[in-house]
PDB file of C-alpha atoms and ligand atoms in Angstrom:
ATOM      1  CA  MET A   1      97.141  44.560 154.992  1.00  0.00           C
ATOM      2  CA  ALA A   2      97.203  41.915 152.567  1.00  0.00           C
ATOM      3  CA  LEU A   3      94.465  39.279 153.331  1.00  0.00           C
ATOM      4  CA  SER A   4      94.845  36.763 150.262  1.00  0.00           C
ATOM      5  CA  TYR A   5      96.920  34.125 151.883  1.00  0.00           C
ATOM      6  CA  PRO A   6      95.582  30.646 152.804  1.00  0.00           C
ATOM      7  CA  LEU A   7      95.761  29.971 156.494  1.00  0.00           C
ATOM      8  CA  ILE A   8      98.775  27.422 156.804  1.00  0.00           C
ATOM      9  CA  ILE A   9      98.443  24.983 159.433  1.00  0.00           C
ATOM     10  CA  GLY A  10     101.899  24.118 161.168  1.00  0.00           C
ATOM     11  CA  ARG A  11     102.630  23.130 164.551  1.00  0.00           C
ATOM     12  CA  ASN A  12      99.540  23.467 166.886  1.00  0.00           C
ATOM     13  CA  ASP A  13     101.187  25.672 169.356  1.00  0.00           C
ATOM     14  CA  THR A  14     100.022  29.227 169.719  1.00  0.00           C
ATOM     15  CA  HIS A  15     101.648  30.719 172.896  1.00  0.00           C
ATOM     16  CA  GLY A  16     101.695  33.662 174.641  1.00  0.00           C
ATOM     17  CA  LEU A  17     104.204  34.319 177.149  1.00  0.00           C
ATOM     18  CA  GLY A  18     103.481  35.381 180.952  1.00  0.00           C
ATOM     19  CA  TYR A  19     105.451  35.104 183.595  1.00  0.00           C
ATOM     20  CA  GLU A  20     103.213  36.399 186.551  1.00  0.00           C
ATOM     21  CA  ARG A  21     102.828  33.033 187.527  1.00  0.00           C
ATOM     22  CA  VAL A  22     105.205  30.521 185.642  1.00  0.00           C
ATOM     23  CA  ASP A  23     104.182  27.751 188.227  1.00  0.00           C
ATOM     24  CA  GLY A  24     101.418  25.664 186.990  1.00  0.00           C
ATOM     25  CA  ASP A  25     101.694  27.300 183.382  1.00  0.00           C
ATOM     26  CA  PRO A  26     100.569  24.667 181.159  1.00  0.00           C
ATOM     27  CA  ASN A  27     103.497  26.422 178.744  1.00  0.00           C
ATOM     28  CA  VAL A  28     105.940  26.137 181.791  1.00  0.00           C
ATOM     29  CA  THR A  29     108.202  24.229 179.209  1.00  0.00           C
ATOM     30  CA  VAL A  30     107.907  27.096 176.735  1.00  0.00           C
ATOM     31  CA  LEU A  31     108.343  29.679 179.361  1.00  0.00           C
ATOM     32  CA  VAL A  32     111.822  28.288 180.598  1.00  0.00           C
ATOM     33  CA  ASP A  33     113.351  27.737 177.289  1.00  0.00           C
ATOM     34  CA  THR A  34     112.491  31.253 176.118  1.00  0.00           C
ATOM     35  CA  MET A  35     114.854  32.542 179.202  1.00  0.00           C
ATOM     36  CA  ARG A  36     117.278  30.366 177.794  1.00  0.00           C
ATOM     37  CA  THR A  37     116.850  31.416 174.293  1.00  0.00           C
ATOM     38  CA  THR A  38     116.530  34.940 175.329  1.00  0.00           C
ATOM     39  CA  ALA A  39     119.844  34.739 177.456  1.00  0.00           C
ATOM     40  CA  GLN A  40     121.939  34.118 174.576  1.00  0.00           C
ATOM     41  CA  TRP A  41     120.331  37.226 172.302  1.00  0.00           C
ATOM     42  CA  PRO A  42     123.486  39.485 171.080  1.00  0.00           C
ATOM     43  CA  ALA A  43     121.462  42.662 172.580  1.00  0.00           C
ATOM     44  CA  THR A  44     120.804  40.518 176.104  1.00  0.00           C
ATOM     45  CA  VAL A  45     124.559  39.270 176.112  1.00  0.00           C
ATOM     46  CA  ARG A  46     125.739  43.081 175.716  1.00  0.00           C
ATOM     47  CA  LEU A  47     123.839  44.282 178.175  1.00  0.00           C
ATOM     48  CA  ARG A  48     124.576  42.214 180.884  1.00  0.00           C
ATOM     49  CA  ALA A  49     128.373  42.516 180.041  1.00  0.00           C
ATOM     50  CA  TRP A  50     127.765  46.717 180.251  1.00  0.00           C
ATOM     51  CA  GLU A  51     125.905  45.687 183.921  1.00  0.00           C
ATOM     52  CA  ARG A  52     128.807  43.988 184.960  1.00  0.00           C
ATOM     53  CA  GLU A  53     131.267  46.631 184.411  1.00  0.00           C
ATOM     54  CA  GLN A  54     129.174  49.078 185.464  1.00  0.00           C
ATOM     55  CA  LEU A  55     128.154  47.543 188.851  1.00  0.00           C
ATOM     56  CA  GLY A  56     132.218  46.659 189.379  1.00  0.00           C
ATOM     57  CA  LEU A  57     131.316  44.210 192.286  1.00  0.00           C
ATOM     58  CA  ASP A  58     134.337  43.454 194.513  1.00  0.00           C
ATOM     59  CA  HIS A  59     135.091  40.232 196.330  1.00  0.00           C
ATOM     60  CA  GLY A  60     133.192  39.797 199.412  1.00  0.00           C
ATOM     61  CA  GLU A  61     130.381  42.183 198.102  1.00  0.00           C
ATOM     62  CA  ARG A  62     126.540  40.695 198.094  1.00  0.00           C
ATOM     63  CA  LEU A  63     124.842  40.503 195.614  1.00  0.00           C
ATOM     64  CA  LEU A  64     120.852  40.046 195.361  1.00  0.00           C
ATOM     65  CA  ASP A  65     118.962  39.342 191.919  1.00  0.00           C
ATOM     66  CA  VAL A  66     115.226  40.058 192.504  1.00  0.00           C
ATOM     67  CA  GLY A  67     112.971  37.905 189.903  1.00  0.00           C
ATOM     68  CA  CYS A  68     116.511  35.740 189.076  1.00  0.00           C
ATOM     69  CA  GLY A  69     114.376  32.922 186.887  1.00  0.00           C
ATOM     70  CA  LEU A  70     116.760  30.703 186.184  1.00  0.00           C
ATOM     71  CA  GLY A  71     119.769  32.237 187.841  1.00  0.00           C
ATOM     72  CA  GLU A  72     122.433  32.560 184.909  1.00  0.00           C
ATOM     73  CA  ALA A  73     123.197  36.256 184.807  1.00  0.00           C
ATOM     74  CA  ALA A  74     123.788  35.944 188.810  1.00  0.00           C
ATOM     75  CA  LEU A  75     125.700  33.278 188.673  1.00  0.00           C
ATOM     76  CA  VAL A  76     128.194  34.866 185.933  1.00  0.00           C
ATOM     77  CA  LEU A  77     128.190  38.083 188.165  1.00  0.00           C
ATOM     78  CA  ALA A  78     129.358  35.417 190.786  1.00  0.00           C
ATOM     79  CA  ASP A  79     132.780  35.119 190.108  1.00  0.00           C
ATOM     80  CA  ASP A  80     133.267  38.981 190.277  1.00  0.00           C
ATOM     81  CA  LEU A  81     132.335  38.305 194.437  1.00  0.00           C
ATOM     82  CA  GLY A  82     135.307  35.986 194.685  1.00  0.00           C
ATOM     83  CA  SER A  83     134.629  32.844 197.412  1.00  0.00           C
ATOM     84  CA  THR A  84     133.655  35.398 200.240  1.00  0.00           C
ATOM     85  CA  GLY A  85     130.862  37.059 198.490  1.00  0.00           C
ATOM     86  CA  ALA A  86     127.496  35.852 198.274  1.00  0.00           C
ATOM     87  CA  VAL A  87     124.567  35.630 195.909  1.00  0.00           C
ATOM     88  CA  VAL A  88     120.740  35.494 196.522  1.00  0.00           C
ATOM     89  CA  GLY A  89     118.357  35.142 194.017  1.00  0.00           C
ATOM     90  CA  VAL A  90     114.822  35.689 194.817  1.00  0.00           C
ATOM     91  CA  ASP A  91     111.790  34.531 192.295  1.00  0.00           C
ATOM     92  CA  ALA A  92     107.891  34.061 192.632  1.00  0.00           C
ATOM     93  CA  SER A  93     108.471  30.777 190.618  1.00  0.00           C
ATOM     94  CA  ALA A  94     109.855  27.431 192.281  1.00  0.00           C
ATOM     95  CA  GLU A  95     109.942  25.786 188.921  1.00  0.00           C
ATOM     96  CA  MET A  96     112.801  28.475 188.052  1.00  0.00           C
ATOM     97  CA  LEU A  97     114.584  28.284 190.895  1.00  0.00           C
ATOM     98  CA  ARG A  98     114.594  24.515 190.867  1.00  0.00           C
ATOM     99  CA  ILE A  99     116.932  24.769 187.802  1.00  0.00           C
ATOM    100  CA  ALA A 100     118.496  27.810 188.927  1.00  0.00           C
ATOM    101  CA  ARG A 101     119.594  25.641 191.782  1.00  0.00           C
ATOM    102  CA  ALA A 102     120.913  23.065 189.523  1.00  0.00           C
ATOM    103  CA  ASN A 103     123.017  25.383 188.010  1.00  0.00           C
ATOM    104  CA  ALA A 104     124.439  26.908 191.041  1.00  0.00           C
ATOM    105  CA  ALA A 105     126.500  23.166 191.440  1.00  0.00           C
ATOM    106  CA  ALA A 106     129.950  25.254 190.519  1.00  0.00           C
ATOM    107  CA  ALA A 107     129.325  28.532 191.718  1.00  0.00           C
ATOM    108  CA  CYS A 108     132.662  29.976 193.366  1.00  0.00           C
ATOM    109  CA  CYS A 109     130.433  31.816 196.141  1.00  0.00           C
ATOM    110  CA  SER A 110     127.868  31.228 198.539  1.00  0.00           C
ATOM    111  CA  VAL A 111     124.582  31.065 196.348  1.00  0.00           C
ATOM    112  CA  ARG A 112     120.933  30.712 197.881  1.00  0.00           C
ATOM    113  CA  PHE A 113     117.477  30.962 195.830  1.00  0.00           C
ATOM    114  CA  SER A 114     114.565  31.817 197.825  1.00  0.00           C
ATOM    115  CA  VAL A 115     110.782  31.890 196.427  1.00  0.00           C
ATOM    116  CA  GLY A 116     109.684  35.424 197.132  1.00  0.00           C
ATOM    117  CA  ASP A 117     107.745  38.490 196.564  1.00  0.00           C
ATOM    118  CA  ALA A 118     109.771  41.187 194.525  1.00  0.00           C
ATOM    119  CA  CYS A 119     107.256  43.971 196.262  1.00  0.00           C
ATOM    120  CA  ALA A 120     107.572  42.209 199.565  1.00  0.00           C
ATOM    121  CA  LEU A 121     111.034  40.841 200.020  1.00  0.00           C
ATOM    122  CA  ASP A 122     112.226  38.426 202.888  1.00  0.00           C
ATOM    123  CA  GLU A 123     115.349  40.183 203.115  1.00  0.00           C
ATOM    124  CA  PRO A 124     116.955  42.633 206.234  1.00  0.00           C
ATOM    125  CA  SER A 125     117.291  46.533 205.108  1.00  0.00           C
ATOM    126  CA  GLY A 126     120.345  47.133 204.389  1.00  0.00           C
ATOM    127  CA  SER A 127     121.722  43.882 203.876  1.00  0.00           C
ATOM    128  CA  PHE A 128     123.105  44.300 199.983  1.00  0.00           C
ATOM    129  CA  ASP A 129     126.201  45.925 198.284  1.00  0.00           C
ATOM    130  CA  ALA A 130     124.290  45.417 194.540  1.00  0.00           C
ATOM    131  CA  VAL A 131     120.700  44.746 193.530  1.00  0.00           C
ATOM    132  CA  ARG A 132     119.865  43.428 189.915  1.00  0.00           C
ATOM    133  CA  SER A 133     116.392  42.921 188.450  1.00  0.00           C
ATOM    134  CA  GLU A 134     116.148  41.847 184.368  1.00  0.00           C
ATOM    135  CA  ARG A 135     112.802  41.666 182.444  1.00  0.00           C
ATOM    136  CA  THR A 136     110.833  41.043 185.500  1.00  0.00           C
ATOM    137  CA  LEU A 137     109.396  44.555 186.451  1.00  0.00           C
ATOM    138  CA  GLN A 138     107.433  44.274 183.144  1.00  0.00           C
ATOM    139  CA  TRP A 139     105.314  41.457 185.080  1.00  0.00           C
ATOM    140  CA  ILE A 140     104.743  43.051 188.457  1.00  0.00           C
ATOM    141  CA  ALA A 141     101.663  45.797 188.505  1.00  0.00           C
ATOM    142  CA  GLU A 142     103.083  48.073 190.869  1.00  0.00           C
ATOM    143  CA  PRO A 143     106.836  48.284 189.972  1.00  0.00           C
ATOM    144  CA  LEU A 144     107.559  51.414 191.812  1.00  0.00           C
ATOM    145  CA  THR A 145     106.682  49.309 195.011  1.00  0.00           C
ATOM    146  CA  ALA A 146     109.350  46.614 193.758  1.00  0.00           C
ATOM    147  CA  VAL A 147     112.428  49.190 192.953  1.00  0.00           C
ATOM    148  CA  THR A 148     111.477  50.786 196.695  1.00  0.00           C
ATOM    149  CA  GLU A 149     112.054  47.353 198.643  1.00  0.00           C
ATOM    150  CA  MET A 150     115.130  46.952 196.519  1.00  0.00           C
ATOM    151  CA  ALA A 151     116.197  50.077 197.841  1.00  0.00           C
ATOM    152  CA  ARG A 152     115.103  49.328 201.250  1.00  0.00           C
ATOM    153  CA  VAL A 153     117.588  46.097 201.125  1.00  0.00           C
ATOM    154  CA  LEU A 154     120.631  48.181 200.023  1.00  0.00           C
ATOM    155  CA  ARG A 155     122.867  49.367 201.972  1.00  0.00           C
ATOM    156  CA  PRO A 156     124.079  53.130 201.998  1.00  0.00           C
ATOM    157  CA  GLY A 157     125.793  53.809 198.409  1.00  0.00           C
ATOM    158  CA  GLY A 158     124.866  50.604 197.130  1.00  0.00           C
ATOM    159  CA  ARG A 159     124.370  50.234 193.700  1.00  0.00           C
ATOM    160  CA  LEU A 160     121.048  48.906 191.374  1.00  0.00           C
ATOM    161  CA  SER A 161     120.974  47.569 187.902  1.00  0.00           C
ATOM    162  CA  LEU A 162     117.650  47.547 186.181  1.00  0.00           C
ATOM    163  CA  ILE A 163     117.245  46.010 182.899  1.00  0.00           C
ATOM    164  CA  ASP A 164     113.743  45.482 181.055  1.00  0.00           C
ATOM    165  CA  THR A 165     112.196  45.475 177.488  1.00  0.00           C
ATOM    166  CA  ASP A 166     110.018  48.189 176.491  1.00  0.00           C
ATOM    167  CA  TRP A 167     107.118  46.518 174.203  1.00  0.00           C
ATOM    168  CA  SER A 168     105.829  49.490 172.458  1.00  0.00           C
ATOM    169  CA  THR A 169     109.328  49.757 170.544  1.00  0.00           C
ATOM    170  CA  PHE A 170     108.423  46.020 169.344  1.00  0.00           C
ATOM    171  CA  THR A 171     108.159  46.761 165.132  1.00  0.00           C
ATOM    172  CA  ILE A 172     107.087  44.156 162.532  1.00  0.00           C
ATOM    173  CA  ASP A 173     108.262  44.267 158.770  1.00  0.00           C
ATOM    174  CA  VAL A 174     106.696  41.973 156.461  1.00  0.00           C
ATOM    175  CA  GLY A 175     106.076  44.122 153.693  1.00  0.00           C
ATOM    176  CA  ASP A 176     103.038  45.230 154.660  1.00  0.00           C
ATOM    177  CA  VAL A 177     103.380  49.137 156.192  1.00  0.00           C
ATOM    178  CA  GLU A 178      99.508  48.843 157.093  1.00  0.00           C
ATOM    179  CA  LEU A 179      99.924  45.627 159.205  1.00  0.00           C
ATOM    180  CA  ALA A 180     103.348  47.135 160.832  1.00  0.00           C
ATOM    181  CA  ALA A 181     101.292  50.077 162.105  1.00  0.00           C
ATOM    182  CA  ARG A 182      98.756  47.902 163.312  1.00  0.00           C
ATOM    183  CA  VAL A 183     101.110  45.900 165.243  1.00  0.00           C
ATOM    184  CA  ARG A 184     102.928  49.282 166.556  1.00  0.00           C
ATOM    185  CA  THR A 185      99.927  50.472 167.699  1.00  0.00           C
ATOM    186  CA  ALA A 186      98.442  47.436 169.785  1.00  0.00           C
ATOM    187  CA  MET A 187     102.132  46.700 171.440  1.00  0.00           C
ATOM    188  CA  SER A 188     102.075  50.352 172.432  1.00  0.00           C
ATOM    189  CA  VAL A 189      99.051  49.660 174.654  1.00  0.00           C
ATOM    190  CA  GLU A 190      99.807  48.231 178.210  1.00  0.00           C
ATOM    191  CA  ARG A 191      97.345  45.532 179.106  1.00  0.00           C
ATOM    192  CA  ASN A 192      97.124  45.223 182.832  1.00  0.00           C
ATOM    193  CA  ARG A 193     100.886  45.287 182.897  1.00  0.00           C
ATOM    194  CA  PRO A 194     103.748  47.780 182.559  1.00  0.00           C
ATOM    195  CA  SER A 195     105.217  46.011 179.466  1.00  0.00           C
ATOM    196  CA  ASN A 196     106.489  49.478 178.510  1.00  0.00           C
ATOM    197  CA  ILE A 197     108.585  50.111 181.463  1.00  0.00           C
ATOM    198  CA  GLY A 198     112.059  50.087 179.565  1.00  0.00           C
ATOM    199  CA  SER A 199     111.730  53.761 178.697  1.00  0.00           C
ATOM    200  CA  ARG A 200     110.950  54.580 182.067  1.00  0.00           C
ATOM    201  CA  LEU A 201     113.518  52.991 184.454  1.00  0.00           C
ATOM    202  CA  HIS A 202     114.938  56.037 184.790  1.00  0.00           C
ATOM    203  CA  GLU A 203     112.330  57.810 185.563  1.00  0.00           C
ATOM    204  CA  LEU A 204     111.413  54.769 188.079  1.00  0.00           C
ATOM    205  CA  VAL A 205     114.955  55.171 189.840  1.00  0.00           C
ATOM    206  CA  HIS A 206     114.792  58.772 190.632  1.00  0.00           C
ATOM    207  CA  THR A 207     110.978  58.645 192.320  1.00  0.00           C
ATOM    208  CA  ALA A 208     112.559  55.484 194.269  1.00  0.00           C
ATOM    209  CA  GLY A 209     114.859  58.072 195.759  1.00  0.00           C
ATOM    210  CA  PHE A 210     118.397  56.711 193.525  1.00  0.00           C
ATOM    211  CA  THR A 211     121.155  58.601 191.843  1.00  0.00           C
ATOM    212  CA  GLN A 212     120.925  57.587 188.140  1.00  0.00           C
ATOM    213  CA  LEU A 213     124.546  56.931 186.996  1.00  0.00           C
ATOM    214  CA  ALA A 214     124.353  55.452 183.740  1.00  0.00           C
ATOM    215  CA  THR A 215     122.154  54.173 181.185  1.00  0.00           C
ATOM    216  CA  THR A 216     122.234  52.324 177.867  1.00  0.00           C
ATOM    217  CA  VAL A 217     119.895  50.343 175.255  1.00  0.00           C
ATOM    218  CA  GLN A 218     120.197  47.431 173.008  1.00  0.00           C
ATOM    219  CA  THR A 219     117.774  46.335 169.875  1.00  0.00           C
ATOM    220  CA  HIS A 220     117.207  42.976 169.303  1.00  0.00           C
ATOM    221  CA  THR A 221     116.494  42.250 165.908  1.00  0.00           C
ATOM    222  CA  TRP A 222     114.868  38.896 164.480  1.00  0.00           C
ATOM    223  CA  THR A 223     115.264  38.540 160.269  1.00  0.00           C
ATOM    224  CA  GLU A 224     114.309  35.282 159.882  1.00  0.00           C
ATOM    225  CA  TRP A 225     111.692  32.699 161.011  1.00  0.00           C
ATOM    226  CA  ASP A 226     110.523  29.483 159.747  1.00  0.00           C
ATOM    227  CA  PRO A 227     107.235  28.813 160.510  1.00  0.00           C
ATOM    228  CA  ASP A 228     106.952  25.258 159.177  1.00  0.00           C
ATOM    229  CA  GLU A 229     110.012  24.396 161.498  1.00  0.00           C
ATOM    230  CA  SER A 230     109.216  26.451 165.014  1.00  0.00           C
ATOM    231  CA  PRO A 231     105.880  27.897 166.002  1.00  0.00           C
ATOM    232  CA  ALA A 232     107.413  31.118 167.117  1.00  0.00           C
ATOM    233  CA  PRO A 233     110.296  33.354 165.931  1.00  0.00           C
ATOM    234  CA  ASP A 234     113.234  32.602 168.744  1.00  0.00           C
ATOM    235  CA  GLY A 235     112.488  33.771 171.919  1.00  0.00           C
ATOM    236  CA  CYS A 236     109.061  35.087 170.963  1.00  0.00           C
ATOM    237  CA  PHE A 237     105.458  34.904 171.483  1.00  0.00           C
ATOM    238  CA  SER A 238     103.583  33.050 169.021  1.00  0.00           C
ATOM    239  CA  MET A 239     102.137  35.191 165.583  1.00  0.00           C
ATOM    240  CA  GLU A 240      98.877  33.963 167.017  1.00  0.00           C
ATOM    241  CA  SER A 241      99.252  35.563 170.451  1.00  0.00           C
ATOM    242  CA  LEU A 242     100.401  38.483 168.748  1.00  0.00           C
ATOM    243  CA  ALA A 243      97.228  38.307 167.102  1.00  0.00           C
ATOM    244  CA  ASP A 244      95.183  38.155 169.850  1.00  0.00           C
ATOM    245  CA  ASN A 245      97.046  41.162 171.076  1.00  0.00           C
ATOM    246  CA  LEU A 246      95.445  42.931 168.235  1.00  0.00           C
ATOM    247  CA  VAL A 247      91.959  42.056 168.379  1.00  0.00           C
ATOM    248  CA  ASP A 248      91.967  43.033 171.938  1.00  0.00           C
ATOM    249  CA  THR A 249      93.256  46.274 171.275  1.00  0.00           C
ATOM    250  CA  GLY A 250      91.038  46.521 168.443  1.00  0.00           C
ATOM    251  CA  GLN A 251      93.373  46.579 165.749  1.00  0.00           C
ATOM    252  CA  LEU A 252      91.851  43.552 164.050  1.00  0.00           C
ATOM    253  CA  THR A 253      88.773  42.137 163.942  1.00  0.00           C
ATOM    254  CA  PRO A 254      88.284  38.404 165.090  1.00  0.00           C
ATOM    255  CA  VAL A 255      87.006  37.766 161.007  1.00  0.00           C
ATOM    256  CA  GLU A 256      90.705  39.338 160.507  1.00  0.00           C
ATOM    257  CA  ARG A 257      92.766  37.434 162.909  1.00  0.00           C
ATOM    258  CA  ALA A 258      93.582  34.121 160.947  1.00  0.00           C
ATOM    259  CA  ASP A 259      94.452  36.216 157.656  1.00  0.00           C
ATOM    260  CA  PHE A 260      97.259  38.327 159.735  1.00  0.00           C
ATOM    261  CA  VAL A 261      98.300  34.900 160.981  1.00  0.00           C
ATOM    262  CA  SER A 262      98.735  33.550 157.465  1.00  0.00           C
ATOM    263  CA  THR A 263     100.009  36.752 156.231  1.00  0.00           C
ATOM    264  CA  VAL A 264     103.031  37.224 158.466  1.00  0.00           C
ATOM    265  CA  ARG A 265     103.408  33.144 158.204  1.00  0.00           C
ATOM    266  CA  ALA A 266     103.687  33.474 154.471  1.00  0.00           C
ATOM    267  CA  ALA A 267     106.225  36.795 154.451  1.00  0.00           C
ATOM    268  CA  ALA A 268     108.683  34.782 156.742  1.00  0.00           C
ATOM    269  CA  SER A 269     108.193  31.970 154.801  1.00  0.00           C
ATOM    270  CA  ARG A 270     109.616  33.767 151.640  1.00  0.00           C
ATOM    271  CA  SER A 271     112.160  35.524 154.049  1.00  0.00           C
ATOM    272  CA  GLN A 272     110.454  38.836 153.994  1.00  0.00           C
ATOM    273  CA  PHE A 273     110.344  39.430 157.798  1.00  0.00           C
ATOM    274  CA  THR A 274     112.141  41.292 160.540  1.00  0.00           C
ATOM    275  CA  MET A 275     111.423  42.066 164.129  1.00  0.00           C
ATOM    276  CA  GLY A 276     112.920  44.158 166.407  1.00  0.00           C
ATOM    277  CA  LEU A 277     112.515  44.896 170.247  1.00  0.00           C
ATOM    278  CA  THR A 278     114.661  47.616 172.218  1.00  0.00           C
ATOM    279  CA  MET A 279     115.613  46.729 176.137  1.00  0.00           C
ATOM    280  CA  TYR A 280     116.800  49.372 178.420  1.00  0.00           C
ATOM    281  CA  ALA A 281     119.385  49.043 181.196  1.00  0.00           C
ATOM    282  CA  VAL A 282     119.689  51.442 183.922  1.00  0.00           C
ATOM    283  CA  VAL A 283     122.704  51.333 186.819  1.00  0.00           C
ATOM    284  CA  ALA A 284     121.683  53.894 189.778  1.00  0.00           C
ATOM    285  CA  ALA A 285     123.040  54.417 193.791  1.00  0.00           C
ATOM    286  CA  THR A 286     121.458  54.769 196.590  1.00  0.00           C
ATOM    287  CA  LEU A 287     122.697  57.916 198.645  1.00  0.00           C
TER     288      LEU A 287
HETATM  289  C1  SAM B   1     110.757  37.078 182.063  1.00  0.00           C
HETATM  290  S1  SAM B   1     111.838  36.210 183.516  1.00  0.00           S
HETATM  291  C2  SAM B   1     113.347  36.954 183.557  1.00  0.00           C
HETATM  292  C3  SAM B   1     114.088  36.302 184.556  1.00  0.00           C
HETATM  293  C4  SAM B   1     115.747  36.633 184.577  1.00  0.00           C
HETATM  294  N1  SAM B   1     115.476  37.828 185.460  1.00  0.00           N
HETATM  295  C5  SAM B   1     116.501  36.816 183.218  1.00  0.00           C
HETATM  296  O1  SAM B   1     116.246  37.758 182.567  1.00  0.00           O
HETATM  297  O2  SAM B   1     116.687  35.824 182.576  1.00  0.00           O
HETATM  298  C6  SAM B   1     110.411  36.813 184.936  1.00  0.00           C
HETATM  299  C7  SAM B   1     110.484  36.470 186.027  1.00  0.00           C
HETATM  300  O3  SAM B   1     110.284  37.109 187.158  1.00  0.00           O
HETATM  301  C8  SAM B   1     109.716  36.016 187.902  1.00  0.00           C
HETATM  302  N2  SAM B   1     108.582  37.000 188.830  1.00  0.00           N
HETATM  303  C9  SAM B   1     107.502  37.348 188.163  1.00  0.00           C
HETATM  304  N3  SAM B   1     106.885  38.398 188.985  1.00  0.00           N
HETATM  305  C10 SAM B   1     107.539  37.941 190.067  1.00  0.00           C
HETATM  306  C11 SAM B   1     107.350  38.983 191.471  1.00  0.00           C
HETATM  307  N4  SAM B   1     106.538  39.377 191.985  1.00  0.00           N
HETATM  308  N5  SAM B   1     108.428  38.721 192.226  1.00  0.00           N
HETATM  309  C12 SAM B   1     109.754  37.543 192.113  1.00  0.00           C
HETATM  310  N6  SAM B   1     109.747  37.553 190.808  1.00  0.00           N
HETATM  311  C13 SAM B   1     108.731  37.663 190.189  1.00  0.00           C
HETATM  312  C14 SAM B   1     109.081  35.111 187.400  1.00  0.00           C
HETATM  313  O4  SAM B   1     108.603  34.163 187.953  1.00  0.00           O
HETATM  314  C15 SAM B   1     110.331  35.191 186.084  1.00  0.00           C
HETATM  315  O5  SAM B   1     111.136  33.968 186.389  1.00  0.00           O
END
């Protein structure tokens, strides 16, 4: 790893991204903005379009979005439900739901956003035709409990759509093979959360008793970042936060941390910067 670049002092924002407890997080604005940014990624747009086609929602059906965040994806699907359909969004964060409710002002069907826990849904059994959950299971310590709850609230023959990131697929290329290997190793370690759940979604739905119907993947690629203009690549954690992960997993010593950050920043400044991250999607049905 090249360790010769001086530390560039840029904007003093070294955020990580953590969605276990959005409310009260000092970076709540970053967390909300990141949802808006990542919703625009071509990979996300394509996965949501694929999901919409696979779910094939009909007028009058009821859709539940678990960990709905700002509600944007569910509100697009609302168009398929017609005026007699219904959307329910559940999220642990009141702040996310405050924005989701504002987003729902022009919805064509009945919409309700409720604070709740994916692992203990306050919804009657068999009360939904379809359930979706996107990039939420990676924040839940017991994802199988959450998917079992999703199965409970679905009617027989109901459809489930899961979309999630697999952080073990995260790659970084700044022209330094050793640095890339250290990042890859660090990101494959799950620390207190199932951050590599993406590739296990199909196993999860089978374990929860679903029949899998279809699966796909999409990779988001970052090819530019101006470290003097923004504290982190679009929709990503800061490189300081990434360095902390490498220290936590023994891939960097605390002394090497600043050199890692300056190496990545310098490479990005001379446009020698690529990162990649794969997201998985599965659509399944209850028996
Ligand atoms: C990364 S965001 C994804 C939001 C949205 N699904 C999207 O893809 O735009 C994760 C969301 O899961 C919510 N969340 C985290 N743990 C949860 C839990 N146990 N129950 C319900 N929601 C949870 C967070 O508040 C956050 O809004």
